[in-house]
Short mmCIF file of C-alpha atoms and ligand atoms in Angstrom, two decimals:
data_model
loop_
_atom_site.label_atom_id
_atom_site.label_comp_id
_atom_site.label_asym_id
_atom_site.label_seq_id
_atom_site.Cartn_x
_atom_site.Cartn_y
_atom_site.Cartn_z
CA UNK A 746 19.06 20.60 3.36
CA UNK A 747 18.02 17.53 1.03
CA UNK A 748 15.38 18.11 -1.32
CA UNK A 749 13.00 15.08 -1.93
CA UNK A 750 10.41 15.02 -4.65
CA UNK A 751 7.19 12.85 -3.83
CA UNK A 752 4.76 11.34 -6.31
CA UNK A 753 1.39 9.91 -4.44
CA UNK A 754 2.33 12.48 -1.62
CA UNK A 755 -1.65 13.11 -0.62
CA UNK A 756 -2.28 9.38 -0.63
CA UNK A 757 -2.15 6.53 2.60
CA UNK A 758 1.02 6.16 2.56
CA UNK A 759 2.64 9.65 1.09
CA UNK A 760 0.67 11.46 4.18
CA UNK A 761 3.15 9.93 6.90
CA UNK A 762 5.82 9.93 4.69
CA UNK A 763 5.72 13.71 4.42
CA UNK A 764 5.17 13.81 7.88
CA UNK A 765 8.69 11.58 8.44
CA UNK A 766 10.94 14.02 5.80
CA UNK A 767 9.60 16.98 7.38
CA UNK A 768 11.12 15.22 10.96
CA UNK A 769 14.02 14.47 9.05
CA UNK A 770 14.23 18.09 7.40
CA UNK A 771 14.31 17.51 4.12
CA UNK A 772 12.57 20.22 1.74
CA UNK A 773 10.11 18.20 0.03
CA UNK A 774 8.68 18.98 -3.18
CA UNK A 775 4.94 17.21 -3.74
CA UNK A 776 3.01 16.43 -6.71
CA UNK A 777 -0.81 16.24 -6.90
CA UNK A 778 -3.65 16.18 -9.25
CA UNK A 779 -5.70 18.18 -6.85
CA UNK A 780 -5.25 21.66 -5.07
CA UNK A 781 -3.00 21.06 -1.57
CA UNK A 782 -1.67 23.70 1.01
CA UNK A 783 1.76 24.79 0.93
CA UNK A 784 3.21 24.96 4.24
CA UNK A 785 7.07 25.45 5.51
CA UNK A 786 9.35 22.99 3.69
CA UNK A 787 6.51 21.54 1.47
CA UNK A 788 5.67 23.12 -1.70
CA UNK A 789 2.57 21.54 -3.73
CA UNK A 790 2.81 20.82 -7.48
CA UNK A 791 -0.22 20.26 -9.75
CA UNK A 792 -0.43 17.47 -11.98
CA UNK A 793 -0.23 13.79 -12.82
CA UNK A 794 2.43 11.28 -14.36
CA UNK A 795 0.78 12.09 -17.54
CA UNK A 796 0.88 16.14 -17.86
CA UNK A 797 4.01 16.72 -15.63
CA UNK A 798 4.87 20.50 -14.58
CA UNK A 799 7.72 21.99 -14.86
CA UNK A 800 9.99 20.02 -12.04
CA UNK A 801 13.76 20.76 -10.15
CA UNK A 802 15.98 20.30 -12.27
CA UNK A 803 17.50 17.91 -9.45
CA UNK A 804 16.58 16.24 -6.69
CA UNK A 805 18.64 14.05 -3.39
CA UNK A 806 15.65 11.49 -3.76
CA UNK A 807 12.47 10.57 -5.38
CA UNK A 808 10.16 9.04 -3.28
CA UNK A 809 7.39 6.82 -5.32
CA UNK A 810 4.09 6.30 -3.28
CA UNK A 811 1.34 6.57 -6.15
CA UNK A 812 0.66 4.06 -9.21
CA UNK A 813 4.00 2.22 -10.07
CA UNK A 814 3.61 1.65 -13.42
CA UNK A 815 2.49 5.09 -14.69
CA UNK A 816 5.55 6.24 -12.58
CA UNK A 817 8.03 3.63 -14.27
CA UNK A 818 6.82 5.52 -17.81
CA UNK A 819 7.45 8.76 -16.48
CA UNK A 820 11.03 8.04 -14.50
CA UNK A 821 12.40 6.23 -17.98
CA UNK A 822 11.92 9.45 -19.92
CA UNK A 823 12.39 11.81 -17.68
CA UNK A 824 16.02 14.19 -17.38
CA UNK A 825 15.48 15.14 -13.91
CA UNK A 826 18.79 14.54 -12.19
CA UNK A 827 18.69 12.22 -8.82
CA UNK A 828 20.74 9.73 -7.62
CA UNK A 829 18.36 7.96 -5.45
CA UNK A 830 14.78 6.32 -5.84
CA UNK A 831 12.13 4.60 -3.78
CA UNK A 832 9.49 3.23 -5.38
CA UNK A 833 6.48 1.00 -3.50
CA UNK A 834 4.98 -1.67 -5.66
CA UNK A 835 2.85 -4.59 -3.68
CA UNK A 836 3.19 -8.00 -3.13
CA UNK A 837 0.51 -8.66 -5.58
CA UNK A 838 3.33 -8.82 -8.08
CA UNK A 839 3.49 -12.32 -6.69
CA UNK A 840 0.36 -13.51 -5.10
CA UNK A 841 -2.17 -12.27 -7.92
CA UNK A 842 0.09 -13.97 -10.63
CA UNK A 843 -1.27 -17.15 -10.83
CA UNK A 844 -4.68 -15.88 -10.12
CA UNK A 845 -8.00 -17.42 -12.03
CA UNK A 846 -9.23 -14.16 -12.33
CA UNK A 847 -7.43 -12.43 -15.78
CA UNK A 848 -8.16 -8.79 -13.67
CA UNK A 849 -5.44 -10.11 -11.07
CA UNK A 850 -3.23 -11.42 -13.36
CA UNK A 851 -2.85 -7.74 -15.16
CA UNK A 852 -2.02 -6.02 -11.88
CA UNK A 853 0.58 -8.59 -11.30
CA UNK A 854 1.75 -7.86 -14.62
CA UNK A 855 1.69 -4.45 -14.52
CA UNK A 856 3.23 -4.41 -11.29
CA UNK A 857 6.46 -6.51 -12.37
CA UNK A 858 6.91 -4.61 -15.52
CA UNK A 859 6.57 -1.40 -13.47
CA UNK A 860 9.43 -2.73 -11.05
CA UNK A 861 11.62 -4.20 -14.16
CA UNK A 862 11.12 -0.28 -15.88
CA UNK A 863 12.12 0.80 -12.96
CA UNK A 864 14.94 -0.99 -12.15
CA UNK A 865 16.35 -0.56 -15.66
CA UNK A 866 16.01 3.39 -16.08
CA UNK A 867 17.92 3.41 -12.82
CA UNK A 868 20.53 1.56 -14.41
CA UNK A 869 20.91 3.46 -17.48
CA UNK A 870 21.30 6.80 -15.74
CA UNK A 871 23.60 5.20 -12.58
CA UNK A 872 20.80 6.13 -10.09
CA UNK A 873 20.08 3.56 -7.26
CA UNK A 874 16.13 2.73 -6.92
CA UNK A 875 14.89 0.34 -4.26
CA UNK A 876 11.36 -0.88 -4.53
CA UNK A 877 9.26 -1.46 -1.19
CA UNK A 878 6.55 -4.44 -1.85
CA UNK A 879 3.84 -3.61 0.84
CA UNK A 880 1.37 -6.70 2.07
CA UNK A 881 -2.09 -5.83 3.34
CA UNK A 882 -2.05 -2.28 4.31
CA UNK A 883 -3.88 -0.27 7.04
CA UNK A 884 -4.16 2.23 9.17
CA UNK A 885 -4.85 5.44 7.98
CA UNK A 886 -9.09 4.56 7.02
CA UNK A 887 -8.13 4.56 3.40
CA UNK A 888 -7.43 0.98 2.72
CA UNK A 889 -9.57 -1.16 0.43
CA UNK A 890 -9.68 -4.14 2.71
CA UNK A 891 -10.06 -3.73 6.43
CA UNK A 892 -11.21 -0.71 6.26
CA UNK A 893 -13.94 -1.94 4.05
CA UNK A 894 -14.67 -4.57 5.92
CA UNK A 895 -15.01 -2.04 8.93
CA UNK A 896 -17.50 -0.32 6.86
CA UNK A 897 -20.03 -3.23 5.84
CA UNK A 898 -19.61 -4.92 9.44
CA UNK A 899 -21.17 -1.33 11.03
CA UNK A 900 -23.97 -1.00 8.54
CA UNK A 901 -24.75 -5.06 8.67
CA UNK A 902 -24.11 -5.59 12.29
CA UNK A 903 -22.36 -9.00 11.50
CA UNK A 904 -19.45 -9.88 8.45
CA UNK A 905 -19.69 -13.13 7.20
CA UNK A 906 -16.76 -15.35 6.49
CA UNK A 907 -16.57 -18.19 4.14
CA UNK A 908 -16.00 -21.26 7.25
CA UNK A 909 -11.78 -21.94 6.67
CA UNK A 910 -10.98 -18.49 5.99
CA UNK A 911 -7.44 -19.67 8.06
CA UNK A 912 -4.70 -18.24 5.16
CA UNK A 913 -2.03 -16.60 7.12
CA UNK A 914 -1.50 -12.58 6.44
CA UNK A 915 0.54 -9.98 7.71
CA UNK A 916 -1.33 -6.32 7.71
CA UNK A 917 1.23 -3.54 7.66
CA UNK A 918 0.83 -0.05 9.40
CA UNK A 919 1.15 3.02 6.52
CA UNK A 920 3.67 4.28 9.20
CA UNK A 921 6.10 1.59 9.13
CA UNK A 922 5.52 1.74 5.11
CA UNK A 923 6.79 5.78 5.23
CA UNK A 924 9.26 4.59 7.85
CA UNK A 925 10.73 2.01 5.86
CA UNK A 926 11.08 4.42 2.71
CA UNK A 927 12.60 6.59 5.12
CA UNK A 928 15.69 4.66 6.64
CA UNK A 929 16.25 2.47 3.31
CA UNK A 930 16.73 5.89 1.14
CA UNK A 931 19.84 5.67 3.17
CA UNK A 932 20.89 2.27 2.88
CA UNK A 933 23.72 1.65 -0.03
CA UNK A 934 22.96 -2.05 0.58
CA UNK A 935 19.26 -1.22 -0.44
CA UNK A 936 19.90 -0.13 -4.10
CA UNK A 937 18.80 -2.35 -6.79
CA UNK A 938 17.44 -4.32 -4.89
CA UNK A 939 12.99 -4.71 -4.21
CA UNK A 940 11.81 -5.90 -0.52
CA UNK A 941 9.04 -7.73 0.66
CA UNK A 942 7.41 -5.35 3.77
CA UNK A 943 5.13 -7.33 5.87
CA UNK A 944 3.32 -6.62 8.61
CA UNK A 945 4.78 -7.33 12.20
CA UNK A 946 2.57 -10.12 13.31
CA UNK A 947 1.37 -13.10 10.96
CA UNK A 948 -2.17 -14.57 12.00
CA UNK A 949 -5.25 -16.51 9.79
CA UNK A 950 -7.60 -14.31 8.34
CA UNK A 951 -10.72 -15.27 10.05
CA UNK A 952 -8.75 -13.74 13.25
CA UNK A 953 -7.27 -10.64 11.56
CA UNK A 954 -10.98 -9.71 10.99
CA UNK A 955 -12.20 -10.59 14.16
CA UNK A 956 -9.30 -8.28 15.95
CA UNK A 957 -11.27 -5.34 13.05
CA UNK A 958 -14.53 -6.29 14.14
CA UNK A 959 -13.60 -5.96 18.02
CA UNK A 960 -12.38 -2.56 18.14
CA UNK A 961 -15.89 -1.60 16.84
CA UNK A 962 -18.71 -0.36 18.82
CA UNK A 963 -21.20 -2.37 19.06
CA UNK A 964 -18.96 -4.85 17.79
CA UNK A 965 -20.54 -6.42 14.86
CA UNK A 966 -20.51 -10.84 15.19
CA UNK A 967 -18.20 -12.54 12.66
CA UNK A 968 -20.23 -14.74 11.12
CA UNK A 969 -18.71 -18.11 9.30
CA UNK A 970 -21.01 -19.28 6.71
CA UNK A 971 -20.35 -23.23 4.56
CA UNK A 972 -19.11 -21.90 1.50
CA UNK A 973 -21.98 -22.67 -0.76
CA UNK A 974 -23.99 -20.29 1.80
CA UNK A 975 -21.06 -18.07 1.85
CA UNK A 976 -21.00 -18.10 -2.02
CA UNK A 977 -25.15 -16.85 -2.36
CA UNK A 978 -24.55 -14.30 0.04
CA UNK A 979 -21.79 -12.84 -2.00
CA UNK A 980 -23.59 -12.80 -4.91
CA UNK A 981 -26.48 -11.09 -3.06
CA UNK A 982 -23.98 -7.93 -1.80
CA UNK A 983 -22.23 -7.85 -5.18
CA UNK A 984 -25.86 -7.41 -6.60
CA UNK A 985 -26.78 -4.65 -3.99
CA UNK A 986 -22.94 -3.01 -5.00
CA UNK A 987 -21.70 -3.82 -1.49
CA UNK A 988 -19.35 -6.60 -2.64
CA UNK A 989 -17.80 -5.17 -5.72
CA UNK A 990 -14.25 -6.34 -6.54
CA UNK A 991 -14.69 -9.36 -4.69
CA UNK A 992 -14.48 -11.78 -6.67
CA UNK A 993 -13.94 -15.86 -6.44
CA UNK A 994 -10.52 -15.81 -6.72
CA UNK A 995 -9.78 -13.34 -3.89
CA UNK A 996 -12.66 -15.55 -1.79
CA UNK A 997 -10.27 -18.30 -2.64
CA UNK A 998 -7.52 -16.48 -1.31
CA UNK A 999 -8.79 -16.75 1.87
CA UNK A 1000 -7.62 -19.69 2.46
CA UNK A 1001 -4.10 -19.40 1.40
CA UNK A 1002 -1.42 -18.08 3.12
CA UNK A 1003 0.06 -14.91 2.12
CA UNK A 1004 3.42 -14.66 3.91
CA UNK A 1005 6.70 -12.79 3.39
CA UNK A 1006 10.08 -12.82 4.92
CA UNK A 1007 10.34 -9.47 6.99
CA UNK A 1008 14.37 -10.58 7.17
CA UNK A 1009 15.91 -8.90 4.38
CA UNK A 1010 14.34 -5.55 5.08
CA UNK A 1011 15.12 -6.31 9.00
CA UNK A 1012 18.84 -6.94 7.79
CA UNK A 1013 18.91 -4.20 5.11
CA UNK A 1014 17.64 -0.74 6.93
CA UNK A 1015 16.49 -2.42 10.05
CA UNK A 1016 12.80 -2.66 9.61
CA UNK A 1017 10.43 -3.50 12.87
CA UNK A 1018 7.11 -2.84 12.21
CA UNK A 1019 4.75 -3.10 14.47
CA UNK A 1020 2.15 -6.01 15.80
CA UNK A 1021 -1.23 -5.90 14.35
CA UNK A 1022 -3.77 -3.85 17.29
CA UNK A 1023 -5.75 -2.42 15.42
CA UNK A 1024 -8.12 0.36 16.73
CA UNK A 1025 -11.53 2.20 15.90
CA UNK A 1026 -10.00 5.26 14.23
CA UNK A 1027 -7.60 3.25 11.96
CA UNK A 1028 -11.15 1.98 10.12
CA UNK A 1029 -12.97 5.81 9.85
CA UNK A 1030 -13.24 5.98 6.41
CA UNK A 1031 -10.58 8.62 5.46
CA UNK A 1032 -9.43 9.09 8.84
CA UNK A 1033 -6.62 11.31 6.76
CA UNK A 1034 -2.93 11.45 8.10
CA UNK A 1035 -2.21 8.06 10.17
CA UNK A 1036 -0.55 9.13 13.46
CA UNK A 1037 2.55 7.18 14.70
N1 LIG B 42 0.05 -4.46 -0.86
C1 LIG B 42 -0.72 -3.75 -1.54
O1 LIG B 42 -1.53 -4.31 -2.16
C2 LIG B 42 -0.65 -2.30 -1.47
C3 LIG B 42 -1.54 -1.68 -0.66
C4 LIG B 42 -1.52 -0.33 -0.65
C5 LIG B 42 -0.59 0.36 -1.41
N2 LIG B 42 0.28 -0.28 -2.19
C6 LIG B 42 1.17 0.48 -3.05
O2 LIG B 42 1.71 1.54 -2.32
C7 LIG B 42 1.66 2.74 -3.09
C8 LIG B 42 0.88 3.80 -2.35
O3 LIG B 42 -0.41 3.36 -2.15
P1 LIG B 42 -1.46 4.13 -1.27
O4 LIG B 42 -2.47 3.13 -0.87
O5 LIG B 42 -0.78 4.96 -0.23
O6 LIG B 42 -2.09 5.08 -2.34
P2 LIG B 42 -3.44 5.87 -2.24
O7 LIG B 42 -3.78 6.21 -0.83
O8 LIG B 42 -4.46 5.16 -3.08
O9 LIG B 42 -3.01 7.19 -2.99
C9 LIG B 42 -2.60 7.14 -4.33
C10 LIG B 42 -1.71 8.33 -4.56
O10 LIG B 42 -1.27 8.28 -5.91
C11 LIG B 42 -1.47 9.53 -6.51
N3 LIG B 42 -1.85 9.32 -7.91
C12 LIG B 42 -2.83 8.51 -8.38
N4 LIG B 42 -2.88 8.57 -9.72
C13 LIG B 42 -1.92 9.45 -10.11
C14 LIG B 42 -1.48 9.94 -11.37
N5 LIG B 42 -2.05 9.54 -12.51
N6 LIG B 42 -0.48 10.83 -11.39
C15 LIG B 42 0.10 11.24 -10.26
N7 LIG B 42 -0.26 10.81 -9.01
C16 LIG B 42 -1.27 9.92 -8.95
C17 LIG B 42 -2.60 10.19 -5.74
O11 LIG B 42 -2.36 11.58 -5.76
P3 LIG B 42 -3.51 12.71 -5.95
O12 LIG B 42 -4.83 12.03 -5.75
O13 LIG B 42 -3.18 13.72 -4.89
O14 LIG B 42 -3.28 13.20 -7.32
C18 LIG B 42 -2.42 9.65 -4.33
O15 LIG B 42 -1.58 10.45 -3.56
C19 LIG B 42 1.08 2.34 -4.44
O16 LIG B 42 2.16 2.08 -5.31
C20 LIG B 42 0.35 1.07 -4.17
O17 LIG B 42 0.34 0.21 -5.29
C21 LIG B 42 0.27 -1.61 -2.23
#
């Protein structure tokens, strides 16, 4: 039986992941900073990247699903032995690295030194590590955009847009995520190398909120306000704490499109994820495990 260790294990994505390597029958070892149930084939550590307990002293594959760069510090000193690793990072690595906003710019920062330490401890101790770049993710209630948005559009009964919010994204499921970690861990092709994973459907903003606002009940009215409108408004929520973290730059953002190639991952471990159809219970604020 494989035996998989799994950093970020309780979190959006590590849920279905578990839920894939226990399909798979692996014996997965899980690390957490809070109490979890043991159950057959998953045994809970406590801990964090910083105060790490006592660990196998080898592994088939370490699967990567919490903060990347507080993992890259802990894989480069680490003597654990493991030949594999799959890592995710984001796309932000990119798209927040010319950002206005100097916040942004240190996430992409941190998230490309993160890969690059990543990438090179693999090297030095001839492991292979692949690194999955999620876009927008959703699905299991947990997500800090359209589930958000999910949240202020009940209590509001309207969300207001600023009027050309038209930049193309592609909103991933967290079960094609732990799907794609899954088949790539594989995949001798996918060592070394990092992968854009984007959703299965690319559509303008304004409309990937509108598909979040219809499967709502009553279904709150997307609202497009002229950006200086737009602009007040914001600075009204972010008074009231409803709009925190939103600042101009991602409002900007908006109205730029966002978009990945899905081909090398296609190509690579044959990745298909799904359309985006969103519904109700993929918005209820941890909604827990995501079903597939
Ligand atoms: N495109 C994007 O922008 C995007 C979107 C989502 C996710 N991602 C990436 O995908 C990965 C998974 O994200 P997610 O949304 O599934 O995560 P999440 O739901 O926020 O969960 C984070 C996980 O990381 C673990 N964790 C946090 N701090 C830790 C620490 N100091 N030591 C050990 N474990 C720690 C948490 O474990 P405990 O709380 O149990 O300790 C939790 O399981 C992350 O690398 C994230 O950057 C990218």
């Amino acid at each position: 039986m494989r035996h998989a260790l799994v950093f970020g294990a309780s979190g959006q994505i590590g849920r279905p992941l578990l839920a894939g390597l226990s399909r798979a029958e692996w014996r997965v070892t899980a690390l957490s900073r809070d109490p979890q149930p043991d159950r057959p084939g998953l045994a809970w550590l406590r801990g964090d990247f910083g105060r790490m307990p006592a660990l196998p002293a080898q592994v088939d594959a370490i699967f990567s699903c919490g903060p990347l760069d507080a993992f890259a510090r802990w894989y480069a000193t680490s003597d654990l032995a493991c030949g594999r690793v799959v890592a995710f990072g984001s796309t932000s690595a990119d798209t927040k690295l010319g950002s206005a906003d100097a916040h942004e710019r240190d996430v992409a920062r941190r998230l490309r030194d993160g890969e690059a330490a990543v990438f090179d401890a693999a090297r030095q101790r001839h492991a292979g590590a692949t690194i999955l770049r999620p876009t927008l993710v959703y699905g299991a209630g947990r997500d800090a955009t359209l589930t958000r948005i999910a949240v202020l559009a009940r209590r509001w009964g309207r969300f207001p847009l600023p009027r050309n919010a038209g930049g193309l994204r592609q909103p991933v499921h967290v079960v094609d995520l732990a799907q794609a970690a899954l088949d790539c861990v594989a995949t001798e092709v996918a060592r070394g190398r990092a992968y854009a994973l984007p959703g299965g459907e690319t559509l303008p903003y304004r409309e990937m909120v509108a598909r979040v606002l219809a499967t709502l009940q009553p279904a709150p009215r997307l609202v497009e306000l002229p950006s200086p409108l737009f602009t007040t408004a914001l600075f009204v929520a972010q008074l009231t704490g409803s709009a925190t973290g939103l600042g101009e730059a991602a409002v900007r953002r908006m109205r730029s499109d966002l978009v990945f190639d899905v081909a090398p991952a296609a190509r690579d471990f044959g990745y298909a994820p799904r359309a985006f159809r969103p519904t109700a219970e993929m918005f209820e604020p941890r909604a827990g495990d995501a079903a597939d």
